[in-house]
Short mmCIF file of C-alpha atoms in Angstrom, two decimals:
data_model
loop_
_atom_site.label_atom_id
_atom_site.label_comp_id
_atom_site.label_asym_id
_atom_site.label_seq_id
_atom_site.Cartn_x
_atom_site.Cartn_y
_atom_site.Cartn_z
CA UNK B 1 -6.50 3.05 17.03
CA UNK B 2 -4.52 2.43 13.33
CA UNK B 3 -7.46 1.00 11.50
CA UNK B 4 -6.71 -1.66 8.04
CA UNK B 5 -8.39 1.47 5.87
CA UNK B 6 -6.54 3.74 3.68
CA UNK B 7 -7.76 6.77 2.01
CA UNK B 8 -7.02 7.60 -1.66
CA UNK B 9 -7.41 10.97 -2.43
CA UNK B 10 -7.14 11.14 -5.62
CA UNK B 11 -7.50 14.82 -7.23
CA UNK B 12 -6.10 16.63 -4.06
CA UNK B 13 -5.09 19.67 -4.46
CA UNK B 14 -2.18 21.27 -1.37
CA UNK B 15 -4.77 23.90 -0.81
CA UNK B 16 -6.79 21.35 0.42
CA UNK B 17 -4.92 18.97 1.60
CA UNK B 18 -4.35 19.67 5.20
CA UNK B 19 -8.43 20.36 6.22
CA UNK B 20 -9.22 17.14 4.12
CA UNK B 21 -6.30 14.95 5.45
CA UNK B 22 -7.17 16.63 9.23
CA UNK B 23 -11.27 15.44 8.72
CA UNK B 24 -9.82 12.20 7.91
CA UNK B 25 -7.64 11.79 11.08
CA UNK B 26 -10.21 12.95 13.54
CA UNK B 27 -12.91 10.31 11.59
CA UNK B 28 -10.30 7.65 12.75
CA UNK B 29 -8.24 6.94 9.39
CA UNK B 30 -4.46 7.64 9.84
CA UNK B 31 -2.87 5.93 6.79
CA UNK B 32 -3.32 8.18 3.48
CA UNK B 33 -2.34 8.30 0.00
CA UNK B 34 -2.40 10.94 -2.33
CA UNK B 35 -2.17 9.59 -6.24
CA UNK B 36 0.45 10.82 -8.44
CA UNK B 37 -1.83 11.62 -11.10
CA UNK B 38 -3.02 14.17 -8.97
CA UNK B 39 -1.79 18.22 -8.73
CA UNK B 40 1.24 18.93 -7.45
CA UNK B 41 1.11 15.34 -5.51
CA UNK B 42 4.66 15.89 -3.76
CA UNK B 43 3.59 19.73 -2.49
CA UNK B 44 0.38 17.90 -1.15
CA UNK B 45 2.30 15.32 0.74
CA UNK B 46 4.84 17.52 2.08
CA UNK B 47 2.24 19.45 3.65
CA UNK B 48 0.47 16.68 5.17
CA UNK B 49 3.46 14.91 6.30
CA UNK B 50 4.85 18.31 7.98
CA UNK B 51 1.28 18.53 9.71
CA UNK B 52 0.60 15.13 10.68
CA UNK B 53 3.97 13.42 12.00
CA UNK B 54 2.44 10.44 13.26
CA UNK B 55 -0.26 9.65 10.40
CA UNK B 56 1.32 6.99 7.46
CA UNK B 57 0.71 9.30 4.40
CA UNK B 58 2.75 8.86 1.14
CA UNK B 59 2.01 8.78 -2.64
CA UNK B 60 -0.28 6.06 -4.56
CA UNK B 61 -0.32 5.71 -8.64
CA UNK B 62 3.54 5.17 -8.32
CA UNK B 63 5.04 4.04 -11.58
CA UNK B 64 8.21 4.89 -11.11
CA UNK B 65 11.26 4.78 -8.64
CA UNK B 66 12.27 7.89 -9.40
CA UNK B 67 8.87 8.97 -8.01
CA UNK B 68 9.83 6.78 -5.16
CA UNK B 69 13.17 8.71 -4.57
CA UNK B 70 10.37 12.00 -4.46
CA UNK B 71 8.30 11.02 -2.10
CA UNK B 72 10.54 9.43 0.54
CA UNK B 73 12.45 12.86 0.14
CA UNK B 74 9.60 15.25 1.65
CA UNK B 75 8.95 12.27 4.27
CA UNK B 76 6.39 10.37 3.20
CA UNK B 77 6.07 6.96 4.50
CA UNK B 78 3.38 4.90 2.08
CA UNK B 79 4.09 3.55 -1.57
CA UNK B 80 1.23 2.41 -3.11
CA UNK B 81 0.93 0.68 -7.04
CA UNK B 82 -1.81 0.14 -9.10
CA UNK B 83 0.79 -2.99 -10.69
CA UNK B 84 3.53 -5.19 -9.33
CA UNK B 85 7.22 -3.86 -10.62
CA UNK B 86 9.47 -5.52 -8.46
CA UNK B 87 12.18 -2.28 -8.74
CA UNK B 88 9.57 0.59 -7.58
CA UNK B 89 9.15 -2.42 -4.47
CA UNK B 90 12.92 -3.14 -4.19
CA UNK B 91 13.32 1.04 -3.93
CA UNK B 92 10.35 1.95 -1.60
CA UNK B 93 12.07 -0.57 0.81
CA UNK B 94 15.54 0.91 0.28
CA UNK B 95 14.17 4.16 1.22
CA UNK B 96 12.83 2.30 4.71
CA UNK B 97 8.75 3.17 3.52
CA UNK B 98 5.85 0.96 3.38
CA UNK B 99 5.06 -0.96 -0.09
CA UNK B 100 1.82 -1.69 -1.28
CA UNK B 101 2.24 -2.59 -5.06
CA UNK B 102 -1.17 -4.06 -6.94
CA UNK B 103 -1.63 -7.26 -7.66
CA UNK B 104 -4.23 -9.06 -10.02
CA UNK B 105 -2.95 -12.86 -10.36
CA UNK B 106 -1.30 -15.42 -8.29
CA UNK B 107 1.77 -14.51 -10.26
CA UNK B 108 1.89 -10.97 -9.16
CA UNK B 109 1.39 -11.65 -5.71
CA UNK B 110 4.52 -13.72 -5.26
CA UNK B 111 6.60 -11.24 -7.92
CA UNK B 112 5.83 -8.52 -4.63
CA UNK B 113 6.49 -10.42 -2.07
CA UNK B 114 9.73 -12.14 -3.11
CA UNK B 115 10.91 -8.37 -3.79
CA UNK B 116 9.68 -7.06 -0.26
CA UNK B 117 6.62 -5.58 -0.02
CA UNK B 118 5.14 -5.46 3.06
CA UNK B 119 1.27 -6.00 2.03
CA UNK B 120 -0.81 -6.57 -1.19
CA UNK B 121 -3.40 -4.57 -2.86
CA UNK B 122 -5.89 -6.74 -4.89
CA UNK B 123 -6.99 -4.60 -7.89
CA UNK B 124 -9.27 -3.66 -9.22
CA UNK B 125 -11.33 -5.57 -6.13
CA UNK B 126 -14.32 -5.83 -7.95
CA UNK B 127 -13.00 -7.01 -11.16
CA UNK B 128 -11.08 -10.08 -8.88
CA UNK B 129 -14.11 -10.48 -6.69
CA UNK B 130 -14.09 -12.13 -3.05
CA UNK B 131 -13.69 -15.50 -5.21
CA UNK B 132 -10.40 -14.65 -6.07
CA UNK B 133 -9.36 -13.56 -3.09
CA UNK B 134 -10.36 -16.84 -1.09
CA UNK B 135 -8.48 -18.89 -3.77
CA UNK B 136 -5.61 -16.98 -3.64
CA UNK B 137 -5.56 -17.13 0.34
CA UNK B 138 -5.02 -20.85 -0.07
CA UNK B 139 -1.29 -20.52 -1.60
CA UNK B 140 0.10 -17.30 0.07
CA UNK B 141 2.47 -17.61 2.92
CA UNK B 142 0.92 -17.28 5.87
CA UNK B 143 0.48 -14.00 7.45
CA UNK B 144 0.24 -12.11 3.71
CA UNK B 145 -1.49 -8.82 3.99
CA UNK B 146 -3.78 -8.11 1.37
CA UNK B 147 -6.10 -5.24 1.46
CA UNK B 148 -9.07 -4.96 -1.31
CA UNK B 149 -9.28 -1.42 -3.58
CA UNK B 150 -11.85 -0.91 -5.99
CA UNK B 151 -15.13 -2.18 -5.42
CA UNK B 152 -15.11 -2.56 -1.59
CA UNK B 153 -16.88 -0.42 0.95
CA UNK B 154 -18.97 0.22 3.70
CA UNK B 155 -21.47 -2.47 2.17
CA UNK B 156 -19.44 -4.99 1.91
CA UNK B 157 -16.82 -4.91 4.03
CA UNK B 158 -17.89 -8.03 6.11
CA UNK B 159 -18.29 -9.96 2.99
CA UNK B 160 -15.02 -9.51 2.00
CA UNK B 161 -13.04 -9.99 5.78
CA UNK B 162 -14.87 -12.43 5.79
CA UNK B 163 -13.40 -13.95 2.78
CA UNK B 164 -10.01 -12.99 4.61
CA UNK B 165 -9.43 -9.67 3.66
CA UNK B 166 -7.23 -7.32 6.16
CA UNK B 167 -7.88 -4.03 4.78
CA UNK B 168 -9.27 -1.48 2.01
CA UNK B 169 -8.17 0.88 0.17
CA UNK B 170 -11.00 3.83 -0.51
CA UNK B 171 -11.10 6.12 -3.02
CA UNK B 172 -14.44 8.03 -4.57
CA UNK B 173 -16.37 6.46 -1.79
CA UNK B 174 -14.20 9.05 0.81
CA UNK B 175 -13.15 11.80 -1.45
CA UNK B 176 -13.50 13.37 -4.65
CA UNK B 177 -11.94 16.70 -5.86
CA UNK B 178 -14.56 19.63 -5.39
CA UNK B 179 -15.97 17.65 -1.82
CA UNK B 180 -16.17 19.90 1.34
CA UNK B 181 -14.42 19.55 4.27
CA UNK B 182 -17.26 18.79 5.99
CA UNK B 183 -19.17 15.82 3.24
CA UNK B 184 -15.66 13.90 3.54
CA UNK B 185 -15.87 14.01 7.26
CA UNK B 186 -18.86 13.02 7.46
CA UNK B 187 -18.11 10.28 4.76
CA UNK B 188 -14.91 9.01 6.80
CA UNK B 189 -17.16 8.36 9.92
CA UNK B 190 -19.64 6.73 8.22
CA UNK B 191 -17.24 4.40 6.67
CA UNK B 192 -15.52 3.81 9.82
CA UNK B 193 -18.25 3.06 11.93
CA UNK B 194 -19.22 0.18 9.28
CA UNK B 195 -15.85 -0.57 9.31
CA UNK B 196 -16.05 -1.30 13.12
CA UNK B 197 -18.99 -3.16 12.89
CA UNK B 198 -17.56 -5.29 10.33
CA UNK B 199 -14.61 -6.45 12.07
CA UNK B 200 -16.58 -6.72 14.82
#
């Protein structure tokens, strides 16, 4: 089962990429992002994308599309943006991956969709709130993904699906660098199961 959750693993290193991004799988989360502010991000996906085949892992924190043009080339599959820049959207697409670019405003939203990207990230989350998010519902085209990142978690996941959310992105509240194996493990089932029960 692909569940609507994505982890951010921001700080990765490759050493431990693989047991981290294996803990993850086996918790239940199969789409993963490693940020590009992070060492050696490419190395890190390479090795995760080599190990994992079926799992939707790519790079988040992308700025550029020449950082694009890096990931796709090691076979990563997930673009994720902190903003909404219509030519990092227009490449990711181009290079046949997913693209997830941030949005804040109304504005934004329809910027990254009229240039192709396949789902939204509202961000920061908690700086939009769920109030943002149910007035923005009421003008996108039907069927818009938008996933919530910053400010959304286990304890309030139901508040926000049920404000329409379809997803979250999670970042210190699944990993952060110096974590064992085992704490993010047991992290990733925790925030599944209350994942689970949110949706119900």
């Amino acid at each position: 089962m692909t569940r609507a959750l994505i982890a951010i693993l921001r700080g990765i290193t490759p050493e431990d990429a693989l047991p981290v991004c294996g803990a993850l799988i086996d918790a239940g989360i199969d789409w993963i992002e490693v940020p590009m502010n992070s060492p050696k991000p490419i190395e890190s996906i390479a090795h995760m994308v080599n190990a994992f085949p079926d799992a939707v892992i790519g790079a988040g924190t992308v700025l550029t599309t020449s950082e694009v043009d890096a990931v796709a080339e090691v076979g990563g599959r997930l673009i994720v943006s902190p903003n909404c820049d219509a030519e990092v959207i227009a490449r990711t697409k181009a290079r046949r991956m997913q693209s997830w670019p941030g949005v804040f405003t109304p504005t934004e939203a329809f910027v990254a969709l009229k240039a192709g990207a396949d789902g939204l990230k509202l961000f920061p989350g908690d700086m939009a709130g769920i109030g943002a998010l149910k007035a923005m519902r009421a003008i996108l085209p039907k069927g818009t993904k938008v996933y919530a990142v910053g400010g959304a978690g286990p304890d309030n996941f139901a508040d926000w699906i049920a404000a329409s959310a379809d997803g979250f992105g999670l970042g210190s509240a699944i990993y952060k660098p110096g974590m064992s194996v085992g704490d993010v493990a047991t992290r990733a089932k925790d925030i599944v199961a209350a994942y689970d029960r949110a949706i119900g």
